[in-house]
CSV table of C-alpha atoms in Angstrom, one decimal:
chain,number,residue,atom,x,y,z
Q,1,MET,CA,67.2,125.4,130.3
Q,2,ALA,CA,64.1,126.9,128.7
Q,3,ALA,CA,60.8,125.3,129.6
Q,4,VAL,CA,59.5,122.8,127.1
Q,5,THR,CA,56.2,123.9,125.6
Q,6,GLY,CA,53.8,122.7,122.9
Q,7,THR,CA,51.9,119.4,122.3
Q,8,ALA,CA,52.9,116.2,124.0
Q,9,ALA,CA,54.5,115.0,120.7
Q,10,GLU,CA,56.5,118.2,120.4
Q,11,LYS,CA,57.6,118.0,124.0
Q,12,ASP,CA,58.7,114.4,123.5
Q,13,PHE,CA,60.6,115.3,120.3
Q,14,ILE,CA,62.4,118.2,122.1
Q,15,MET,CA,63.3,116.1,125.1
Q,16,ARG,CA,64.7,113.3,122.9
Q,17,ARG,CA,66.6,115.8,120.9
Q,18,GLN,CA,68.1,117.3,124.0
Q,19,SER,CA,69.0,113.8,125.2
Q,20,GLU,CA,70.7,113.0,121.9
Q,21,ASP,CA,72.6,116.3,122.0
Q,22,LYS,CA,73.9,115.5,125.5
Q,23,LYS,CA,75.0,112.0,124.5
Q,24,LYS,CA,76.8,113.4,121.5
Q,25,ALA,CA,78.6,115.9,123.7
Q,26,ILE,CA,79.6,113.1,126.0
Q,27,PHE,CA,80.8,110.9,123.1
Q,28,GLU,CA,82.8,113.8,121.5
Q,29,ALA,CA,84.4,114.7,124.9
Q,30,ALA,CA,85.3,111.0,125.5
Q,31,ILE,CA,86.9,110.8,122.0
Q,32,ALA,CA,89.0,113.9,122.7
Q,33,LEU,CA,90.1,112.4,126.1
Q,34,VAL,CA,91.0,109.0,124.7
Q,35,ALA,CA,92.8,110.5,121.7
Q,36,ASP,CA,94.8,112.6,124.0
Q,37,GLY,CA,95.5,110.3,126.9
Q,38,GLY,CA,94.5,106.8,125.9
Q,39,LEU,CA,91.7,104.6,127.4
Q,40,ALA,CA,93.4,104.4,130.8
Q,41,GLY,CA,93.2,108.2,131.2
Q,42,ILE,CA,89.5,108.5,130.9
Q,43,SER,CA,87.3,108.9,134.0
Q,44,MET,CA,83.7,110.0,134.5
Q,45,SER,CA,84.8,113.1,136.4
Q,46,LYS,CA,87.1,114.2,133.6
Q,47,LEU,CA,84.4,113.4,131.1
Q,48,ALA,CA,81.8,115.5,133.0
Q,49,LYS,CA,84.2,118.5,133.1
Q,50,LYS,CA,85.1,118.1,129.4
Q,51,SER,CA,81.5,117.6,128.1
Q,52,GLY,CA,79.8,120.1,130.4
Q,53,VAL,CA,77.3,117.3,131.4
Q,54,PRO,CA,77.0,116.7,135.1
Q,55,GLN,CA,78.4,113.4,136.2
Q,56,ALA,CA,75.1,112.4,137.8
Q,57,THR,CA,73.4,113.0,134.5
Q,58,MET,CA,75.8,110.8,132.7
Q,59,TYR,CA,74.7,107.8,134.8
Q,60,VAL,CA,71.2,108.4,133.5
Q,61,TYR,CA,72.5,107.5,130.0
Q,62,PHE,CA,75.3,105.0,130.9
Q,63,SER,CA,75.1,102.5,133.8
Q,64,SER,CA,78.8,102.0,133.9
Q,65,LYS,CA,82.1,103.2,132.4
Q,66,GLU,CA,82.2,100.0,130.4
Q,67,GLN,CA,78.9,100.7,128.8
Q,68,LEU,CA,80.0,104.2,128.0
Q,69,LEU,CA,83.2,103.0,126.4
Q,70,ARG,CA,81.3,100.5,124.3
Q,71,GLU,CA,79.0,103.1,123.0
Q,72,VAL,CA,81.9,105.5,122.4
Q,73,TYR,CA,83.6,102.9,120.2
Q,74,GLU,CA,80.3,102.1,118.4
Q,75,TYR,CA,79.8,105.8,117.8
Q,76,THR,CA,83.3,106.2,116.5
Q,77,GLU,CA,83.2,103.2,114.2
Q,78,LYS,CA,79.8,104.3,112.8
Q,79,PHE,CA,81.2,107.7,112.1
Q,80,ILE,CA,84.3,106.3,110.4
Q,81,CYS,CA,82.3,103.8,108.2
Q,82,HIS,CA,79.8,106.4,107.1
Q,83,TYR,CA,82.7,108.8,106.3
Q,84,LEU,CA,84.4,106.1,104.2
Q,85,ALA,CA,81.3,104.8,102.4
Q,86,GLU,CA,79.0,107.8,101.9
Q,87,GLY,CA,78.8,108.6,98.2
Q,88,LEU,CA,81.4,106.2,97.1
Q,89,ASP,CA,80.8,105.2,93.5
Q,90,MET,CA,80.5,101.4,93.7
Q,91,ASP,CA,80.0,101.1,89.9
Q,92,GLN,CA,83.5,102.3,89.0
Q,93,PRO,CA,86.3,99.7,88.4
Q,94,VAL,CA,87.2,97.7,91.5
Q,95,LYS,CA,90.7,99.1,91.7
Q,96,GLU,CA,89.3,102.6,91.6
Q,97,CYS,CA,87.0,101.8,94.4
Q,98,PHE,CA,90.0,100.7,96.5
Q,99,ARG,CA,91.8,103.8,95.5
Q,100,GLU,CA,88.9,106.1,96.5
Q,101,TYR,CA,88.6,104.1,99.8
Q,102,TYR,CA,92.4,104.7,100.3
Q,103,ARG,CA,92.0,108.5,99.6
Q,104,ARG,CA,89.2,108.7,102.1
Q,105,LEU,CA,91.3,107.0,104.8
Q,106,ILE,CA,94.0,109.6,104.3
Q,107,LYS,CA,91.5,112.4,104.5
Q,108,LEU,CA,90.0,110.8,107.7
Q,109,GLY,CA,93.4,110.8,109.3
Q,110,GLN,CA,94.0,114.4,108.3
Q,111,GLU,CA,90.6,115.8,109.2
Q,112,HIS,CA,89.4,113.6,112.0
Q,113,SER,CA,92.6,112.4,113.7
Q,114,ASP,CA,90.9,112.1,117.1
Q,115,LYS,CA,88.5,109.5,115.8
Q,116,PHE,CA,91.3,107.7,114.0
Q,117,LEU,CA,93.3,107.6,117.2
Q,118,VAL,CA,90.4,106.3,119.2
Q,119,HIS,CA,89.8,103.5,116.6
Q,120,GLU,CA,93.5,102.5,116.9
Q,121,GLN,CA,93.4,102.7,120.7
Q,122,PHE,CA,90.6,100.3,121.0
Q,123,LEU,CA,92.0,97.9,118.5
Q,124,ALA,CA,95.3,97.8,120.4
Q,125,SER,CA,93.6,97.3,123.8
Q,126,MET,CA,92.6,94.1,125.5
Q,127,GLN,CA,89.6,96.1,126.6
Q,128,SER,CA,88.1,95.7,123.1
Q,129,GLN,CA,87.6,92.0,123.8
Q,130,GLN,CA,85.9,92.7,127.2
Q,131,LEU,CA,83.4,95.1,125.6
Q,132,ALA,CA,82.3,92.6,122.9
Q,133,LEU,CA,83.0,95.1,120.1
Q,134,GLU,CA,82.5,92.6,117.3
Q,135,GLN,CA,79.1,94.2,117.0
Q,136,VAL,CA,80.7,97.2,115.2
Q,137,TYR,CA,81.6,95.1,112.2
Q,138,VAL,CA,78.1,95.5,110.9
Q,139,PHE,CA,78.9,99.2,110.2
Q,140,TYR,CA,81.5,98.1,107.6
Q,141,GLU,CA,79.0,96.1,105.5
Q,142,PRO,CA,78.4,98.9,103.0
Q,143,LEU,CA,82.1,98.8,102.1
Q,144,TYR,CA,82.0,95.1,101.4
Q,145,GLU,CA,80.2,95.6,98.1
Q,146,PHE,CA,83.2,96.5,96.0
Q,147,VAL,CA,85.2,93.8,97.8
Q,148,TYR,CA,82.6,91.1,96.9
Q,149,ARG,CA,82.5,92.4,93.3
Q,150,GLY,CA,86.2,92.2,93.0
Q,151,GLN,CA,86.1,88.6,94.2
Q,152,ARG,CA,83.3,87.7,91.7
Q,153,GLU,CA,85.5,89.3,89.0
Q,154,GLY,CA,88.5,87.2,90.1
Q,155,LEU,CA,90.5,90.3,91.0
Q,156,ILE,CA,90.5,90.1,94.8
Q,157,LYS,CA,91.6,87.2,97.0
Q,158,PRO,CA,88.7,85.1,98.3
Q,159,VAL,CA,88.9,85.8,102.0
Q,160,ALA,CA,86.5,87.6,104.3
Q,161,PRO,CA,85.9,91.2,103.2
Q,162,ILE,CA,86.8,92.6,106.7
Q,163,ALA,CA,90.2,90.8,106.4
Q,164,ILE,CA,90.7,92.3,102.9
Q,165,LEU,CA,89.9,95.8,104.1
Q,166,SER,CA,92.0,95.5,107.3
Q,167,TYR,CA,95.0,94.1,105.5
Q,168,PHE,CA,94.7,96.7,102.7
Q,169,SER,CA,94.4,99.5,105.2
Q,170,MET,CA,97.2,98.4,107.6
Q,171,PRO,CA,100.2,100.0,105.9
Q,172,LEU,CA,98.4,103.3,105.4
Q,173,THR,CA,97.1,103.4,109.0
Q,174,GLY,CA,100.7,102.7,110.2
Q,175,LEU,CA,101.9,105.6,108.1
Q,176,LEU,CA,99.2,108.0,109.4
Q,177,PHE,CA,99.7,106.8,113.0
Q,178,GLY,CA,103.4,107.5,112.8
Q,179,ASP,CA,102.7,111.0,111.4
Q,180,MET,CA,100.3,111.8,114.3
Q,181,ILE,CA,102.2,110.3,117.2
Q,182,TRP,CA,105.9,110.6,116.3
Q,183,GLY,CA,105.8,113.3,113.6
Q,184,ASN,CA,107.2,111.0,111.0
Q,185,HIS,CA,105.8,113.1,108.1
Q,186,PRO,CA,105.6,110.9,105.0
Q,187,GLN,CA,106.9,112.1,101.7
Q,188,PRO,CA,104.0,112.8,99.2
Q,189,ASP,CA,105.0,109.9,96.9
Q,190,TRP,CA,104.9,107.5,99.8
Q,191,TYR,CA,101.1,107.4,99.7
Q,192,GLU,CA,101.2,106.1,96.1
Q,193,VAL,CA,103.9,103.6,96.9
Q,194,PHE,CA,101.9,102.3,99.9
Q,195,PHE,CA,98.7,102.1,97.8
Q,196,ARG,CA,100.5,99.9,95.2
Q,197,MET,CA,101.9,97.6,97.9
Q,198,SER,CA,98.4,97.3,99.5
Q,199,TRP,CA,96.7,96.6,96.2
Q,200,ASP,CA,99.3,93.9,95.4
Q,201,ALA,CA,98.6,92.3,98.8
Q,202,VAL,CA,94.9,91.9,98.3
Q,203,SER,CA,94.6,91.4,94.6
Q,204,ILE,CA,95.2,88.2,92.6
Q,205,SER,CA,98.2,88.4,90.3
Q,206,GLN,CA,98.3,86.3,87.2
Q,207,ASN,CA,101.0,84.0,88.5
Q,208,GLU,CA,99.1,83.2,91.7
Q,209,ASP,CA,95.7,82.6,90.2
Q,210,GLY,CA,96.2,78.9,90.2
Q,211,PHE,CA,96.8,78.9,94.0
Q,212,TRP,CA,93.6,80.8,94.7
Q,213,SER,CA,91.7,78.5,92.3
Q,214,GLY,CA,92.5,75.5,94.5
Q,215,GLY,CA,96.3,75.0,94.1
Q,216,LYS,CA,96.3,73.8,90.5
Q,217,GLU,CA,97.9,75.8,87.8
Q,218,LYS,CA,95.8,76.6,84.8
Q,219,GLU,CA,96.9,74.7,81.7
């Protein structure tokens, strides 16, 4: 490694940047290992080999494997939420917001399947409870805006936004997961069919409006 030269502030910036680069290398290596072999297959020795960061150095950044996994999951969720929310036009009709969110989920699965698989691995694992991963929900808050607007407009069922997005996404994530793991390649028109089913599941139809208004039918 080249010697760090310059002012104290410059040296501090360079050192912090090098530290961030090493942590990112560790995170990306961990994501690749978890996506390929699951949470049980990850070890600090494998991670050191995959990332190129010495195992002793990793313990400078992470006191334990549990802390490492917690930060890997936070890193992954932050990436996913930023990917889904960045530049999304929140002023377009609510249904179109859901449709754009849906398109981005498909693109995420196609272009960043490793992070998609890590997300699914953690959600399916009891380890997620042990790592107190409820903290990552804050990353989803930018996506709640169009859900809340849909609820104000009487279009979306009045339940927690995280539940709306999770329920809306579930059929598609199952479709993508089946494609990645089992090679069950979906037909192109399936995506539209699944979108319509998901939209119907979270939106309020005319004949159920009375139920969501408190159980009394409108006269």
